[in-house]
PDB file of C-alpha atoms in Angstrom:
ATOM      1  CA  MET A   1      94.521 112.086 108.491  1.00 81.00           C
ATOM      2  CA  PRO A   2      94.199 112.515 104.733  1.00 87.00           C
ATOM      3  CA  ASP A   3      95.962 110.707 101.936  1.00 91.00           C
ATOM      4  CA  MET A   4      98.343 112.483  99.594  1.00 94.00           C
ATOM      5  CA  LEU A   5      99.178 111.895  95.946  1.00 96.00           C
ATOM      6  CA  ALA A   6     102.633 112.047  94.370  1.00 97.00           C
ATOM      7  CA  ARG A   7     103.082 112.281  90.590  1.00 98.00           C
ATOM      8  CA  LEU A   8     105.693 109.703  89.692  1.00 98.00           C
ATOM      9  CA  TYR A   9     105.927 110.773  86.053  1.00 97.00           C
ATOM     10  CA  ASP A  10     107.049 114.193  87.307  1.00 94.00           C
ATOM     11  CA  LEU A  11     109.219 113.041  90.219  1.00 96.00           C
ATOM     12  CA  PRO A  12     112.071 115.409  91.110  1.00 96.00           C
ATOM     13  CA  ASP A  13     115.639 114.130  90.968  1.00 96.00           C
ATOM     14  CA  GLY A  14     116.478 112.242  94.161  1.00 96.00           C
ATOM     15  CA  ALA A  15     120.233 112.143  93.464  1.00 97.00           C
ATOM     16  CA  PRO A  16     121.103 115.043  95.812  1.00 97.00           C
ATOM     17  CA  TYR A  17     119.482 113.186  98.738  1.00 97.00           C
ATOM     18  CA  HIS A  18     121.165 109.887  97.846  1.00 97.00           C
ATOM     19  CA  GLN A  19     124.534 111.657  97.625  1.00 97.00           C
ATOM     20  CA  ARG A  20     124.003 113.544 100.887  1.00 97.00           C
ATOM     21  CA  VAL A  21     123.307 110.397 102.933  1.00 97.00           C
ATOM     22  CA  SER A  22     126.113 108.473 101.245  1.00 97.00           C
ATOM     23  CA  GLU A  23     128.624 111.228 102.023  1.00 97.00           C
ATOM     24  CA  ALA A  24     127.428 111.188 105.646  1.00 96.00           C
ATOM     25  CA  GLY A  25     128.280 107.471 105.862  1.00 97.00           C
ATOM     26  CA  TYR A  26     124.798 105.966 105.591  1.00 98.00           C
ATOM     27  CA  THR A  27     123.779 103.193 103.219  1.00 97.00           C
ATOM     28  CA  ILE A  28     120.359 102.984 101.567  1.00 98.00           C
ATOM     29  CA  ARG A  29     119.564  99.615 100.011  1.00 98.00           C
ATOM     30  CA  ARG A  30     116.688  97.328  99.213  1.00 98.00           C
ATOM     31  CA  ALA A  31     115.929  95.025 102.144  1.00 98.00           C
ATOM     32  CA  ASP A  32     117.066  91.413 101.864  1.00 97.00           C
ATOM     33  CA  PRO A  33     115.181  88.380 103.230  1.00 97.00           C
ATOM     34  CA  TRP A  34     117.612  88.138 106.165  1.00 97.00           C
ATOM     35  CA  ASP A  35     116.721  91.694 107.194  1.00 97.00           C
ATOM     36  CA  ARG A  36     113.126  90.712 107.984  1.00 98.00           C
ATOM     37  CA  ASP A  37     113.465  90.065 111.731  1.00 97.00           C
ATOM     38  CA  ARG A  38     115.842  92.985 112.336  1.00 97.00           C
ATOM     39  CA  LEU A  39     113.572  95.360 110.422  1.00 98.00           C
ATOM     40  CA  ARG A  40     110.450  94.177 112.230  1.00 98.00           C
ATOM     41  CA  HIS A  41     112.168  94.751 115.594  1.00 98.00           C
ATOM     42  CA  PHE A  42     113.439  98.176 114.506  1.00 98.00           C
ATOM     43  CA  VAL A  43     109.975  99.265 113.392  1.00 97.00           C
ATOM     44  CA  LYS A  44     108.265  97.856 116.492  1.00 97.00           C
ATOM     45  CA  ASP A  45     110.773  99.476 118.872  1.00 97.00           C
ATOM     46  CA  ASN A  46     110.687 102.884 117.152  1.00 97.00           C
ATOM     47  CA  PHE A  47     107.162 103.151 115.730  1.00 94.00           C
ATOM     48  CA  GLY A  48     105.012 100.495 117.420  1.00 93.00           C
ATOM     49  CA  PRO A  49     103.626  97.026 116.757  1.00 93.00           C
ATOM     50  CA  LEU A  50     100.962  98.073 114.233  1.00 90.00           C
ATOM     51  CA  TRP A  51     103.555  99.698 111.990  1.00 92.00           C
ATOM     52  CA  ALA A  52     105.716  96.581 112.333  1.00 96.00           C
ATOM     53  CA  VAL A  53     102.889  94.358 111.089  1.00 95.00           C
ATOM     54  CA  GLU A  54     102.316  96.638 108.093  1.00 93.00           C
ATOM     55  CA  ALA A  55     106.015  96.973 107.220  1.00 96.00           C
ATOM     56  CA  ASP A  56     106.460  93.197 107.420  1.00 97.00           C
ATOM     57  CA  ARG A  57     104.096  92.808 104.457  1.00 97.00           C
ATOM     58  CA  ALA A  58     106.802  94.249 102.172  1.00 97.00           C
ATOM     59  CA  PHE A  59     108.532  90.886 102.387  1.00 98.00           C
ATOM     60  CA  ILE A  60     105.738  89.088 100.492  1.00 97.00           C
ATOM     61  CA  HIS A  61     106.863  90.813  97.291  1.00 96.00           C
ATOM     62  CA  ALA A  62     109.685  89.866  94.969  1.00 95.00           C
ATOM     63  CA  PRO A  63     111.695  91.971  94.920  1.00 97.00           C
ATOM     64  CA  ILE A  64     111.066  92.981  98.526  1.00 98.00           C
ATOM     65  CA  ALA A  65     109.130  96.256  98.604  1.00 98.00           C
ATOM     66  CA  SER A  66     111.197  97.913 101.316  1.00 98.00           C
ATOM     67  CA  TYR A  67     114.423  99.857 101.648  1.00 98.00           C
ATOM     68  CA  VAL A  68     116.564 100.212 104.746  1.00 98.00           C
ATOM     69  CA  ALA A  69     118.954 102.918 105.838  1.00 98.00           C
ATOM     70  CA  SER A  70     121.883 101.641 107.853  1.00 98.00           C
ATOM     71  CA  SER A  71     124.961 102.854 109.648  1.00 96.00           C
ATOM     72  CA  GLY A  72     127.625 100.516 110.954  1.00 92.00           C
ATOM     73  CA  GLY A  73     125.364  97.551 110.279  1.00 91.00           C
ATOM     74  CA  ASP A  74     122.466  98.965 112.331  1.00 96.00           C
ATOM     75  CA  ILE A  75     119.133  99.808 110.730  1.00 98.00           C
ATOM     76  CA  VAL A  76     118.407 103.494 111.344  1.00 98.00           C
ATOM     77  CA  GLY A  77     115.467 104.007 108.969  1.00 98.00           C
ATOM     78  CA  PHE A  78     113.175 102.260 106.533  1.00 98.00           C
ATOM     79  CA  ALA A  79     110.566 102.853 103.874  1.00 97.00           C
ATOM     80  CA  ALA A  80     108.175 100.420 102.237  1.00 97.00           C
ATOM     81  CA  TYR A  81     105.504 100.403  99.571  1.00 98.00           C
ATOM     82  CA  GLU A  82     102.603  98.213  98.479  1.00 96.00           C
ATOM     83  CA  CYS A  83     102.121  96.982 102.051  1.00 94.00           C
ATOM     84  CA  THR A  84      98.536  98.050 102.701  1.00 88.00           C
ATOM     85  CA  ARG A  85      97.259  98.530  99.153  1.00 93.00           C
ATOM     86  CA  ARG A  86      98.644  98.473  95.631  1.00 95.00           C
ATOM     87  CA  GLY A  87     100.028 101.846  94.644  1.00 97.00           C
ATOM     88  CA  TYR A  88     100.521 102.984  98.259  1.00 96.00           C
ATOM     89  CA  PHE A  89     103.771 104.281  99.718  1.00 96.00           C
ATOM     90  CA  GLY A  90     104.483 103.594 103.382  1.00 93.00           C
ATOM     91  CA  PRO A  91     105.035 102.981 106.152  1.00 94.00           C
ATOM     92  CA  THR A  92     108.301 104.812 106.599  1.00 95.00           C
ATOM     93  CA  GLY A  93     110.356 106.133 109.467  1.00 96.00           C
ATOM     94  CA  VAL A  94     113.794 107.241 110.581  1.00 97.00           C
ATOM     95  CA  ARG A  95     115.186 106.971 114.079  1.00 96.00           C
ATOM     96  CA  GLU A  96     114.219 110.177 115.866  1.00 94.00           C
ATOM     97  CA  ASP A  97     117.759 111.314 116.681  1.00 96.00           C
ATOM     98  CA  LEU A  98     118.729 111.062 112.972  1.00 96.00           C
ATOM     99  CA  ARG A  99     115.866 113.009 111.430  1.00 94.00           C
ATOM    100  CA  GLY A 100     116.768 116.021 109.306  1.00 92.00           C
ATOM    101  CA  LYS A 101     119.820 114.368 107.720  1.00 95.00           C
ATOM    102  CA  GLY A 102     118.106 113.473 104.422  1.00 96.00           C
ATOM    103  CA  LEU A 103     117.560 109.799 105.242  1.00 97.00           C
ATOM    104  CA  GLY A 104     113.763 110.035 105.022  1.00 97.00           C
ATOM    105  CA  ALA A 105     113.946 111.805 101.659  1.00 98.00           C
ATOM    106  CA  ALA A 106     116.440 109.293 100.249  1.00 98.00           C
ATOM    107  CA  LEU A 107     114.261 106.379 101.381  1.00 98.00           C
ATOM    108  CA  LEU A 108     111.161 108.061  99.958  1.00 98.00           C
ATOM    109  CA  PHE A 109     112.839 108.542  96.583  1.00 98.00           C
ATOM    110  CA  ARG A 110     114.044 104.923  96.431  1.00 98.00           C
ATOM    111  CA  CYS A 111     110.501 103.659  96.988  1.00 98.00           C
ATOM    112  CA  LEU A 112     108.841 106.100  94.598  1.00 98.00           C
ATOM    113  CA  GLU A 113     111.466 105.386  91.936  1.00 98.00           C
ATOM    114  CA  SER A 114     110.728 101.673  92.336  1.00 98.00           C
ATOM    115  CA  MET A 115     106.999 102.290  92.019  1.00 98.00           C
ATOM    116  CA  ARG A 116     107.593 104.332  88.870  1.00 98.00           C
ATOM    117  CA  GLU A 117     109.668 101.460  87.433  1.00 97.00           C
ATOM    118  CA  MET A 118     106.675  99.163  88.129  1.00 97.00           C
ATOM    119  CA  GLY A 119     104.616 101.362  85.820  1.00 97.00           C
ATOM    120  CA  TYR A 120     102.737 103.521  88.303  1.00 98.00           C
ATOM    121  CA  ALA A 121     102.065 107.113  87.305  1.00 98.00           C
ATOM    122  CA  TYR A 122     101.006 108.083  90.847  1.00 98.00           C
ATOM    123  CA  ALA A 123     101.684 106.918  94.396  1.00 98.00           C
ATOM    124  CA  VAL A 124      99.235 107.345  97.254  1.00 96.00           C
ATOM    125  CA  ILE A 125     100.847 108.323 100.541  1.00 95.00           C
ATOM    126  CA  GLY A 126      98.260 107.137 103.022  1.00 88.00           C
ATOM    127  CA  GLY A 127      97.145 108.652 106.308  1.00 85.00           C
ATOM    128  CA  VAL A 128      99.520 111.611 106.442  1.00 87.00           C
ATOM    129  CA  ALA A 129      99.597 113.739 109.588  1.00 77.00           C
ATOM    130  CA  GLN A 130      99.333 117.482 109.056  1.00 68.00           C
ATOM    131  CA  THR A 131     100.814 119.699 111.745  1.00 64.00           C
ATOM    132  CA  GLY A 132     101.205 123.081 110.104  1.00 58.00           C
ATOM    133  CA  GLY A 133     103.734 123.930 112.793  1.00 52.00           C
ATOM    134  CA  ARG A 134     107.401 123.746 113.635  1.00 47.00           C
ATOM    135  CA  PRO A 135     109.013 121.441 112.934  1.00 51.00           C
ATOM    136  CA  PRO A 136     107.027 120.714 109.788  1.00 53.00           C
ATOM    137  CA  GLY A 137     104.961 117.537 109.842  1.00 68.00           C
ATOM    138  CA  PRO A 138     104.890 114.731 107.318  1.00 89.00           C
ATOM    139  CA  ALA A 139     102.415 116.478 104.975  1.00 90.00           C
ATOM    140  CA  GLU A 140     104.714 119.472 104.624  1.00 92.00           C
ATOM    141  CA  PHE A 141     107.681 117.130 104.121  1.00 93.00           C
ATOM    142  CA  TYR A 142     106.002 115.219 101.257  1.00 96.00           C
ATOM    143  CA  GLU A 143     104.822 118.438  99.639  1.00 95.00           C
ATOM    144  CA  LYS A 144     108.302 119.980  99.780  1.00 95.00           C
ATOM    145  CA  ILE A 145     110.314 116.920  98.722  1.00 96.00           C
ATOM    146  CA  VAL A 146     108.167 115.372  95.966  1.00 97.00           C
ATOM    147  CA  GLY A 147     105.366 117.873  95.337  1.00 96.00           C
ATOM    148  CA  ALA A 148     102.696 115.622  96.845  1.00 96.00           C
ATOM    149  CA  PHE A 149      99.287 117.116  97.548  1.00 95.00           C
ATOM    150  CA  VAL A 150      96.324 116.191  99.733  1.00 93.00           C
ATOM    151  CA  ILE A 151      93.623 114.175  97.991  1.00 93.00           C
ATOM    152  CA  PRO A 152      90.301 115.957  98.628  1.00 93.00           C
ATOM    153  CA  GLY A 153      87.820 113.885 100.613  1.00 89.00           C
ATOM    154  CA  SER A 154      90.442 111.396 101.825  1.00 86.00           C
ATOM    155  CA  GLU A 155      90.371 112.275 105.529  1.00 82.00           C
ATOM    156  CA  ILE A 156      89.401 108.745 106.599  1.00 76.00           C
ATOM    157  CA  GLY A 157      90.953 106.686 103.790  1.00 73.00           C
ATOM    158  CA  VAL A 158      91.990 103.045 104.026  1.00 76.00           C
ATOM    159  CA  TYR A 159      93.580 103.597 107.441  1.00 73.00           C
ATOM    160  CA  GLY A 160      90.279 104.315 109.218  1.00 70.00           C
ATOM    161  CA  SER A 161      90.218 100.963 111.010  1.00 72.00           C
ATOM    162  CA  LEU A 162      93.899 101.312 111.952  1.00 69.00           C
ATOM    163  CA  HIS A 163      93.265 104.706 113.555  1.00 65.00           C
ATOM    164  CA  GLU A 164      90.331 103.241 115.485  1.00 71.00           C
ATOM    165  CA  LEU A 165      92.502 100.358 116.679  1.00 68.00           C
ATOM    166  CA  SER A 166      95.322 102.723 117.651  1.00 66.00           C
ATOM    167  CA  SER A 167      92.899 104.899 119.622  1.00 68.00           C
ATOM    168  CA  GLU A 168      91.532 101.870 121.479  1.00 69.00           C
ATOM    169  CA  GLU A 169      95.037 100.653 122.363  1.00 67.00           C
ATOM    170  CA  SER A 170      96.231 104.057 123.580  1.00 65.00           C
ATOM    171  CA  GLY A 171      93.004 104.996 125.364  1.00 61.00           C
TER     172      GLY A 171
END
């Protein structure tokens, strides 16, 4: 799965996504220290233990390098950055039954806006699945929402050992 690159100096306006999720009753905010356990459980339950370990690394930063989407006090999505490497976006995920409501895009924009404020001109989106089908996969999502593009020669990337570990655990 290749890496993608997003140009932060040319980032589209995320306001329509922020407004859409707010009007639908969702809250997007930077994670607080007391969210750590709840977020780790949410990620583990919805995306697996390896993602939970990676997402937990957002809490070593100040400010915390993660945003959460919530509804009625429950975490329904998250996005993080600078967990695996500097300048990297991810991991990120939204509860499966809530996908397509703009939550993923709003979370993506919050993280990329934060990275831009840190002085980054680009963000690497690591290990992006490409489906080319219906519904569109993550690569098509990142291309459509923020104009990200695949980095040539990045098929293995920094997640090579993670993919090997995942294959061993599932096989």
